[in-house]
Short mmCIF file of C-alpha atoms in Angstrom, two decimals:
data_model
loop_
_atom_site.label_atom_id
_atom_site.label_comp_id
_atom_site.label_asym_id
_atom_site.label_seq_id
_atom_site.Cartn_x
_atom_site.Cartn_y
_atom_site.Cartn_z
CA UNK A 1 0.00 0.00 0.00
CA UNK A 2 1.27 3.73 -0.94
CA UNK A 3 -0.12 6.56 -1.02
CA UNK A 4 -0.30 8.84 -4.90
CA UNK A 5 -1.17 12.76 -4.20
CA UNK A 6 -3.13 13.93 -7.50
CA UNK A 7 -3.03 17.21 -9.10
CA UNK A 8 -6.49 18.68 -10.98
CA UNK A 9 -5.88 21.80 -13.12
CA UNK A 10 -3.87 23.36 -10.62
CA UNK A 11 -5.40 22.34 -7.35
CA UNK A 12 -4.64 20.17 -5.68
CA UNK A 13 -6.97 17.01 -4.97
CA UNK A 14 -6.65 15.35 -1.28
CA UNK A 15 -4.27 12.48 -0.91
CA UNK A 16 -5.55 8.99 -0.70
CA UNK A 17 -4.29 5.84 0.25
CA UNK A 18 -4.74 3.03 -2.34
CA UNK A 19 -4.08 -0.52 -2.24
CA UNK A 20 -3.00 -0.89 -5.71
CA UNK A 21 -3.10 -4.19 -7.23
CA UNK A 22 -0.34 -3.97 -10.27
CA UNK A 23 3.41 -1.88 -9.11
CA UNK A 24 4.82 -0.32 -11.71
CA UNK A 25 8.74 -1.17 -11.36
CA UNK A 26 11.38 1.80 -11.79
CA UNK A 27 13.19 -0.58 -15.04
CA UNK A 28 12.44 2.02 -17.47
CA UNK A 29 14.65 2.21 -20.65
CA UNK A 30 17.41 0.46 -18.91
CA UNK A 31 19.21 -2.84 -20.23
CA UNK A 32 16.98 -5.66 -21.18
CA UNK A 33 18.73 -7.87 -19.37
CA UNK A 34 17.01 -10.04 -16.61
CA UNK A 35 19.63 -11.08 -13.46
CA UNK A 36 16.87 -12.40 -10.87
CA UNK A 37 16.18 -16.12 -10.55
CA UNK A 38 12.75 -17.45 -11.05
CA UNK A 39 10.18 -19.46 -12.83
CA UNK A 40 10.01 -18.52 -16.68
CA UNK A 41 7.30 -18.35 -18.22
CA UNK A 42 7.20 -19.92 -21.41
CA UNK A 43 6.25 -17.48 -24.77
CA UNK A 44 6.94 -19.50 -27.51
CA UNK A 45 6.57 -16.50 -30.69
CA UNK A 46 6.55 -13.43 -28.43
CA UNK A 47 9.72 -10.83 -28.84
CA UNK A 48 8.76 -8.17 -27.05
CA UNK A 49 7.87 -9.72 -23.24
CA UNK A 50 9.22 -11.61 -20.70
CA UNK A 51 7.80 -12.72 -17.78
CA UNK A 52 9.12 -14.52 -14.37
CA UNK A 53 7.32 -16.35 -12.00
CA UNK A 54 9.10 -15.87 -8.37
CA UNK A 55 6.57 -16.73 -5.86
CA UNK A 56 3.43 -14.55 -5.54
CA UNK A 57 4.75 -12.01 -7.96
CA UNK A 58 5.33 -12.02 -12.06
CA UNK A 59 8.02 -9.68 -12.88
CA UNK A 60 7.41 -8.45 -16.47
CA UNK A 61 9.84 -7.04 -19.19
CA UNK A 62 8.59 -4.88 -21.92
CA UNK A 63 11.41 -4.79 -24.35
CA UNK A 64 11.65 -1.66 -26.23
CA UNK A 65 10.39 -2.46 -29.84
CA UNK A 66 11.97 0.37 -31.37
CA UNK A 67 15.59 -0.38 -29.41
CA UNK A 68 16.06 -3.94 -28.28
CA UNK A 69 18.45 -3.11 -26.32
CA UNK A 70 16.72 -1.40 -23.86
CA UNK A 71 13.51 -2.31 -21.70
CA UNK A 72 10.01 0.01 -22.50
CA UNK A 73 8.92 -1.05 -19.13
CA UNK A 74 8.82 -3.26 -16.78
CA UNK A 75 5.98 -4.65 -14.09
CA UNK A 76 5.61 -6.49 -11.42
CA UNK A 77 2.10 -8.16 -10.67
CA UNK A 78 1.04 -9.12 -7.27
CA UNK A 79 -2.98 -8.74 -7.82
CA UNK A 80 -5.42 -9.27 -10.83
CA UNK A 81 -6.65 -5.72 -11.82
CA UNK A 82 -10.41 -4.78 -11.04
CA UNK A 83 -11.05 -1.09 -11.91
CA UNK A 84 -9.04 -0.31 -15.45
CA UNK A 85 -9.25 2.14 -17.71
CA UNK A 86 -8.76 0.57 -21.11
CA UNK A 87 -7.84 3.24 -24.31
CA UNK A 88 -8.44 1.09 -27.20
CA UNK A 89 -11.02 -1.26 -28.61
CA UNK A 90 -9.18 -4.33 -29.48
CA UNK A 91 -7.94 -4.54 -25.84
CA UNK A 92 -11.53 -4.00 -24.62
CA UNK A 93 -12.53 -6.99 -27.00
CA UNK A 94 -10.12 -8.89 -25.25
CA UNK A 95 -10.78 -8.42 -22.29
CA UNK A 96 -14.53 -8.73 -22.92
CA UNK A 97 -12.88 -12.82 -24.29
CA UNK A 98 -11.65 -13.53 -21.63
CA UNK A 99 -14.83 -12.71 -19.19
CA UNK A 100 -13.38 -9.60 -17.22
CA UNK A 101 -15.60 -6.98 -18.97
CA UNK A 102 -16.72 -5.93 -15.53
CA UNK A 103 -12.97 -5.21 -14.51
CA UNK A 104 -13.20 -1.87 -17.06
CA UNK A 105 -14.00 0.61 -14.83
CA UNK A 106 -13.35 2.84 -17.88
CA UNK A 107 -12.69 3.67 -21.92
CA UNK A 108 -11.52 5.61 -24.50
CA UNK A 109 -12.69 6.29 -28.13
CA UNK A 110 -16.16 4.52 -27.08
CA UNK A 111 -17.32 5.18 -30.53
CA UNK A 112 -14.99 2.46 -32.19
CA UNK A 113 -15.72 -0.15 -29.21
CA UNK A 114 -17.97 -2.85 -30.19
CA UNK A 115 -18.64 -4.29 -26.72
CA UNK A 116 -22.24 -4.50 -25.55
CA UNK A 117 -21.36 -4.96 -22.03
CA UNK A 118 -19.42 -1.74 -22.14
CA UNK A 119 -22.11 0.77 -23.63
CA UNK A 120 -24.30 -0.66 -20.87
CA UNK A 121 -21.66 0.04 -18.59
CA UNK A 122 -21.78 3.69 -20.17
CA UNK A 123 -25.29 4.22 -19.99
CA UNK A 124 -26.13 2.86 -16.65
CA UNK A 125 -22.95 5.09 -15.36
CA UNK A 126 -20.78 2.18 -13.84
CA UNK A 127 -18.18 2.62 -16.84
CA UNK A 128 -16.57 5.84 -17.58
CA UNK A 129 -16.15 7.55 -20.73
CA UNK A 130 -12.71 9.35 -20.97
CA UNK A 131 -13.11 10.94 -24.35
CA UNK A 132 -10.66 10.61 -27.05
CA UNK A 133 -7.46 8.80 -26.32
CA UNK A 134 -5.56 10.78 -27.42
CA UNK A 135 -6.63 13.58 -25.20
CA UNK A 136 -8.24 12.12 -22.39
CA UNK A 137 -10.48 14.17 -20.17
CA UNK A 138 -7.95 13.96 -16.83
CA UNK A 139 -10.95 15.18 -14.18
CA UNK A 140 -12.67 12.01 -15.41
CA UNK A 141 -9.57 9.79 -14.98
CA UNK A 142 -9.49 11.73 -11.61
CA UNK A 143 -13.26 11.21 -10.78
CA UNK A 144 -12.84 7.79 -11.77
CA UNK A 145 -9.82 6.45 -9.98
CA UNK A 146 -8.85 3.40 -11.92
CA UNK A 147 -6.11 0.99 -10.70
CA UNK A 148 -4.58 1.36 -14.40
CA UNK A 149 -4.39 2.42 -17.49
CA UNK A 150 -4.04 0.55 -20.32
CA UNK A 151 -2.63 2.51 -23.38
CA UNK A 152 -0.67 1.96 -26.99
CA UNK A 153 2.50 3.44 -26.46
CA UNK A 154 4.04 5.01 -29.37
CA UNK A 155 8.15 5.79 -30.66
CA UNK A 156 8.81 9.33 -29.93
CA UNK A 157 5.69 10.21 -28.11
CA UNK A 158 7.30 12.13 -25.71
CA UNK A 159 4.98 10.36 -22.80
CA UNK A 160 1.43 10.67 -21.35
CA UNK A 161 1.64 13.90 -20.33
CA UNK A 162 -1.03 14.81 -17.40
CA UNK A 163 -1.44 11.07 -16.98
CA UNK A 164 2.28 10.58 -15.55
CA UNK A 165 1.34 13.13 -12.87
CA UNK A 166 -1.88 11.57 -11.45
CA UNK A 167 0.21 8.03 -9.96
CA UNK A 168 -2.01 5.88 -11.35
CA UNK A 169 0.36 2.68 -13.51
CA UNK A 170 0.05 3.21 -16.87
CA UNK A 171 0.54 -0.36 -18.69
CA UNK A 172 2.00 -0.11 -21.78
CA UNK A 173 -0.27 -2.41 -24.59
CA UNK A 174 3.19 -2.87 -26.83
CA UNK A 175 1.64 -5.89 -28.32
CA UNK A 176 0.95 -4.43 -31.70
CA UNK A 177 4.54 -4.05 -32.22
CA UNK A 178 5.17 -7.66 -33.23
CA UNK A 179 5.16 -8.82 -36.53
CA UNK A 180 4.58 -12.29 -36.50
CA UNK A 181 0.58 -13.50 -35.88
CA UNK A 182 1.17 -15.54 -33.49
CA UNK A 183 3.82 -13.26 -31.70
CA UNK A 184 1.10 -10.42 -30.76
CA UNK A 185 -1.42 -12.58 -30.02
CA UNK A 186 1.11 -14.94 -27.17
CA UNK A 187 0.26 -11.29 -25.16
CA UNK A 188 -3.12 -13.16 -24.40
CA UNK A 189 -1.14 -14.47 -21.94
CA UNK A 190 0.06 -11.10 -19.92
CA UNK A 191 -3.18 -9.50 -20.10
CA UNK A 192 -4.87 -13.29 -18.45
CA UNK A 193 -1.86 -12.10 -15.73
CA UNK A 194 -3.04 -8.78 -15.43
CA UNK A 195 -6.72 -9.57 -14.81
CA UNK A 196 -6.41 -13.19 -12.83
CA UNK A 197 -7.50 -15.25 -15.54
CA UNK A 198 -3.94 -16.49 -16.87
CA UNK A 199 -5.08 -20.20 -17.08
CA UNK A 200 -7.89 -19.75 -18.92
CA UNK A 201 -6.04 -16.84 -21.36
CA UNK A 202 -2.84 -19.74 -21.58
CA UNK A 203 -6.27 -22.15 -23.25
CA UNK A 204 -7.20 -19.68 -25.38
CA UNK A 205 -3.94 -19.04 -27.48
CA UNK A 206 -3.38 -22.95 -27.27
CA UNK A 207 -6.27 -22.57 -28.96
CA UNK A 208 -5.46 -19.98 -31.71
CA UNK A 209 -2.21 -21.69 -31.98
CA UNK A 210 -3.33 -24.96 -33.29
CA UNK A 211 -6.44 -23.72 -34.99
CA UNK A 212 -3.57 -21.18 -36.87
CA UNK A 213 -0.98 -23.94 -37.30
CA UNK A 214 -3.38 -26.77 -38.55
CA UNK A 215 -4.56 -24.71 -41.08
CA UNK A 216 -1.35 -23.14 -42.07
CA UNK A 217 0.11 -27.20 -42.65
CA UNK A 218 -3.56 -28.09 -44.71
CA UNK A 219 -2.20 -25.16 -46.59
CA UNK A 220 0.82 -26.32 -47.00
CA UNK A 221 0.33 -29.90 -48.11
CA UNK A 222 -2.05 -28.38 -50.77
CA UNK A 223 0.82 -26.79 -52.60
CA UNK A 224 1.85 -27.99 -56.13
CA UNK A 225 -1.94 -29.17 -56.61
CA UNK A 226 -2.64 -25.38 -57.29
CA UNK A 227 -0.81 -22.33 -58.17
CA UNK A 228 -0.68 -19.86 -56.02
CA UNK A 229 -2.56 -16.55 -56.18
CA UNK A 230 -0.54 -13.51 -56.77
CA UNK A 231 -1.86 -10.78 -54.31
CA UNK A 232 -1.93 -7.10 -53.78
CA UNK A 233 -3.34 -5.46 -51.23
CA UNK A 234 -5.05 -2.13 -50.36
CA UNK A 235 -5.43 1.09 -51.94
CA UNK A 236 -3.80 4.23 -52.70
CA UNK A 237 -4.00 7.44 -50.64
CA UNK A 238 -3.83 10.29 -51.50
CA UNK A 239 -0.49 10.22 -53.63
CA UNK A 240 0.91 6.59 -52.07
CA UNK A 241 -0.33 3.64 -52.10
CA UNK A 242 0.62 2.09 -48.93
CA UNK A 243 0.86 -1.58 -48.99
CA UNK A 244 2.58 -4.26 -45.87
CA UNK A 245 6.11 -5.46 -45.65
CA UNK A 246 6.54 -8.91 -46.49
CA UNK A 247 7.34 -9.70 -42.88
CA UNK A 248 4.88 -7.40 -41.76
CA UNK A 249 1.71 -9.56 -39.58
CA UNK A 250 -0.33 -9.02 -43.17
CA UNK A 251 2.94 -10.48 -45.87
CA UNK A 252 3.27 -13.36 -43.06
CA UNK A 253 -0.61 -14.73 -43.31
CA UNK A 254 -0.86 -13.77 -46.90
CA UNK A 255 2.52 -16.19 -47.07
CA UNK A 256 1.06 -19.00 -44.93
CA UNK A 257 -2.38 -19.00 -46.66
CA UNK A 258 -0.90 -20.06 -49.86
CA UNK A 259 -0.78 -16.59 -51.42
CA UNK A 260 2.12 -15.22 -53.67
CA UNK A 261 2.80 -11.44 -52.22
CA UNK A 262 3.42 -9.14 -54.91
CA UNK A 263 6.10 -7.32 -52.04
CA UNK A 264 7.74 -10.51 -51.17
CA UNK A 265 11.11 -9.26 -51.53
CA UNK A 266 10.20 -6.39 -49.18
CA UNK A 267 11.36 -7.91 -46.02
CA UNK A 268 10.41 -4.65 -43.86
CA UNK A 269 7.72 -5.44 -41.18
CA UNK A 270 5.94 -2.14 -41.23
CA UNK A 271 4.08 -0.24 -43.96
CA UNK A 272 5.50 0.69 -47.56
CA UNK A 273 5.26 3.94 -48.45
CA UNK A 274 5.20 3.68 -52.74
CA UNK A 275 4.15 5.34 -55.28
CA UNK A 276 0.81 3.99 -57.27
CA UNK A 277 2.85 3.51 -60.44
CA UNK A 278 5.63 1.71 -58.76
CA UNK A 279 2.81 -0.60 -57.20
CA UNK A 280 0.85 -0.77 -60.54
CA UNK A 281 3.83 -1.65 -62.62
CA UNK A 282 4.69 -4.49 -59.94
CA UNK A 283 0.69 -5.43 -59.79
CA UNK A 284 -0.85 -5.13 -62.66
CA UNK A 285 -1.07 -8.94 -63.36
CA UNK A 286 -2.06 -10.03 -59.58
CA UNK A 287 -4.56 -12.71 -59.35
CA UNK A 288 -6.49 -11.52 -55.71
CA UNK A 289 -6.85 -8.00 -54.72
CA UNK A 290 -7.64 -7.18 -50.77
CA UNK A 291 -9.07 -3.93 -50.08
CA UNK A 292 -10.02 -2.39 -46.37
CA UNK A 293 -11.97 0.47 -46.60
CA UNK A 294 -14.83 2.45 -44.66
CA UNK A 295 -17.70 4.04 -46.33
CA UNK A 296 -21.47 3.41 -45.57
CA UNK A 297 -22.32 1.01 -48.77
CA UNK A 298 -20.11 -2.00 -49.65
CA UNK A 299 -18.00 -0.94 -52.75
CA UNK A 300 -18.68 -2.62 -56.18
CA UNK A 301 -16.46 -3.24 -59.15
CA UNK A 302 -17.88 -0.34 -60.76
CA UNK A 303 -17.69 2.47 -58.24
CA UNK A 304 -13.32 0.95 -57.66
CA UNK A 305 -12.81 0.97 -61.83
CA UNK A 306 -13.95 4.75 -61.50
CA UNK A 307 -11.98 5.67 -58.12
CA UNK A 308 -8.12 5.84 -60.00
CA UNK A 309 -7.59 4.53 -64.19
CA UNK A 310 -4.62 2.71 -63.00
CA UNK A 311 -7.20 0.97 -61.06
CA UNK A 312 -9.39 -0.02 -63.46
CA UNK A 313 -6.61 -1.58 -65.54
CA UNK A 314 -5.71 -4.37 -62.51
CA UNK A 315 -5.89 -8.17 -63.76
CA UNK A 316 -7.81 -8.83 -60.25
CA UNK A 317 -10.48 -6.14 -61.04
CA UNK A 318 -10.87 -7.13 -64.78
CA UNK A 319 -11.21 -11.22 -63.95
CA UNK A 320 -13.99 -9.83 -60.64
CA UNK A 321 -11.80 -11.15 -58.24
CA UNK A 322 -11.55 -8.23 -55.65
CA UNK A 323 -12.46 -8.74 -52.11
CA UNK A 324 -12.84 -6.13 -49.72
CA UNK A 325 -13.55 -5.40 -46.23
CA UNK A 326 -15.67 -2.64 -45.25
CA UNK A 327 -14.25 -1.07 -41.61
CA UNK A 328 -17.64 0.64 -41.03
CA UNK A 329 -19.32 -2.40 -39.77
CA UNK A 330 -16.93 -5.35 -40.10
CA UNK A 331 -15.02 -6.00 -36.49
CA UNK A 332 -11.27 -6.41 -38.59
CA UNK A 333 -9.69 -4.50 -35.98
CA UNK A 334 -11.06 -5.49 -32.57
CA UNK A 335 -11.17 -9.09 -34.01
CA UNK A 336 -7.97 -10.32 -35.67
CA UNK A 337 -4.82 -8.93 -33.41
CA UNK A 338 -5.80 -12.12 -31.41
CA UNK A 339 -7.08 -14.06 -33.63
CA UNK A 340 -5.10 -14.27 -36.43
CA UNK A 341 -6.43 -17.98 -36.82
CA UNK A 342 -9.53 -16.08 -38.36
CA UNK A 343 -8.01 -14.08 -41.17
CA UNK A 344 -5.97 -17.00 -42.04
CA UNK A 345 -9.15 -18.80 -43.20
CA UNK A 346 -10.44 -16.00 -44.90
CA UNK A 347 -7.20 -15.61 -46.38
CA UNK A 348 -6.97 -19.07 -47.38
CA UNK A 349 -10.62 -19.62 -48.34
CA UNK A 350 -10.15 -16.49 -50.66
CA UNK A 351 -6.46 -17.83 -52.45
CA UNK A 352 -7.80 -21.74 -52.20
CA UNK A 353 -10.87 -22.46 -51.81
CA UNK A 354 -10.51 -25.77 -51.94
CA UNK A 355 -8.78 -26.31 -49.03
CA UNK A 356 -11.80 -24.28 -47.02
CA UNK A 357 -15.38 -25.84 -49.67
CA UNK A 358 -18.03 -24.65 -46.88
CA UNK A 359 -16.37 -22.13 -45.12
CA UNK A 360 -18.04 -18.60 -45.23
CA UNK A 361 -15.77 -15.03 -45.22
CA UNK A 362 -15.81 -13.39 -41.74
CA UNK A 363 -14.41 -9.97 -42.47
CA UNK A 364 -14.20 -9.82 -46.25
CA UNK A 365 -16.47 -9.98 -49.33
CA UNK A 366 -16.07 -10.23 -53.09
CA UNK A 367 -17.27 -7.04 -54.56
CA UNK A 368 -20.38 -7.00 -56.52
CA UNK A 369 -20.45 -5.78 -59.92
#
């Protein structure tokens, strides 16, 4: 138990004693290394976390994705959380998984969040909306009092600003940062720590993991019966066309679906920043086009040939073989960060269909004429 004095616009708010259930430790940005003894706990495609078992306590790493070298954070966790405040809406999915929706105490960006139990929460007043995340209203974070907050850090962020003042741990959600499918979603694992359900969160990647790795191997054993598909993805805006590295989460389940990635070569695991003729002259003759997009009405083949003329001159879009996913109402975001199992069988079902007959697309759809 410590105490945490808080500061509101200037005045000062009494102090108050809390028993806080997750320490933030004082590791941060120092050497990744890890000297104690204890009980590791085993993350078998996870880069970016470690954690120790030494009695009561995990001690958790958060290695610095943008310098290796150096920790982001680190934690120690004593008690499950009960009263969060959670910033983002794939995390409040998550949670919502794993059965601790009644642990948010509070949220961010509620517009984007797709959990029922949560806008209840909102209406009825027992969940707290913060605003936007990236400018959270701080007399609500005061008012509400969470035990932590749960928030995407960023390179060169240059903090949380009023957030750092207030004492309350702020858990940095690095997950997004790794590139393989399986890596991000192993962090299942730390947020079962976090909220006392690690057991059942340890079941649920087992889960992903074989439902991922089974289909991955049918995959697999169905090449040189078929070609594979050459893909491109996305579309261009405003003068790029950004498309994913090949090692990027997107190039890795495009690879183990059975597709041929246009950017294979492109070994970066973040987004590629080209120019639409360098990625029509490289695409012009792919066989599968993926689109995300957000607009009210599904897009057709008609209203995509008129959007750009290098578009309408795509192999994929002349032979009607475009698929697309429409953000406004499909859950792509909240969904597949942990389930990558999911867009694997889309992918897969959309490259060979063969190897899924009966299986229906989750997230995307073939556009209509």
């Amino acid at each position: 138990m410590f105490s945490v004095s808080y500061r509101n616009i200037g005045l000062w708010v009494m102090v108050v004693s809390l028993s806080l259930m997750l320490l933030c430790g004082c590791g941060h940005r120092e050497s990744a290394a890890c000297e104690d003894e204890g009980d590791t706990i085993e993350m078998r495609y996870a880069e970016n976390i470690r954690m120790i078992r030494r009695g009561d306590v995990v001690h958790v790493e958060l290695i610095n994705p943008w310098d290796t070298s150096k920790l982001l954070n680190t934690y120690d966790i004593e008690k499950p959380l009960s009263r969060s405040a959670v910033f983002s809406s794939v995390h409040c999915s998550l949670i919502d998984e794993l059965g601790k929706v009644g642990c948010i105490a509070a949220v961010c960006d509620l517009e984007y969040i797709g959990v029922k139990g949560i806008h209840d929460g909102v209406r009825k007043g027992s969940v707290a909306d913060f605003g936007k995340s990236a400018a959270p209203d701080i007399e609500r974070v005061i008012d509400t009092n969470p035990d932590a907050l749960l928030v995407s850090p960023f390179e060169n962020s240059g903090g949380y600003g009023a957030l750092e003042k207030l004492g309350i741990p702020i858990i940095e959600c690095a997950d997004y940062m790794e590139t393989s499918p399986l890596g991000r979603a192993e962090w299942v694992k730390f947020y079962g720590l976090l909220f006392g359900c690690y057991d059942e969160s340890v079941a649920l990647f087992d889960s992903i993991e074989c439902a991922y790795n089974g289909l991955r191997d049918k995959v697999n054993a169905f090449d040189g019966k078929a070609e594979n598909p050459r893909v491109i993805t996305d579309l261009i805006t405003g003068s790029t066309w950004y498309v994913p590295g090949a090692n990027s989460t997107i190039g890795i389940l495009i690879r183990d679906a059975g597709g041929d990635y246009v950017f294979a070569d492109r070994r970066g695991s973040g987004s590629l920043a080209l120019s639409p003729e360098t990625v029509f002259d490289m695409a012009q003759d792919a066989d599968v086009w993926l689109l995300r997009y957000t607009q009210r009405t599904d897009m057709t083949c008609r209203e995509l040939s008129a959007a750009n003329t290098l578009y309408s001159r795509m192999n994929a879009l002349k032979g009607r073989n475009v698929y697309g996913c429409n953000l406004e109402y499909s859950p792509f975001f909240e969904d597949t960060p942990f389930h990558p199992e999911r867009l694997l069988m889309d992918f897969a079902a959309m490259f060979h269909p063969e190897v899924l007959p009966d299986y229906e697309l989750r997230y995307f759809k073939k556009l209509a004429e």
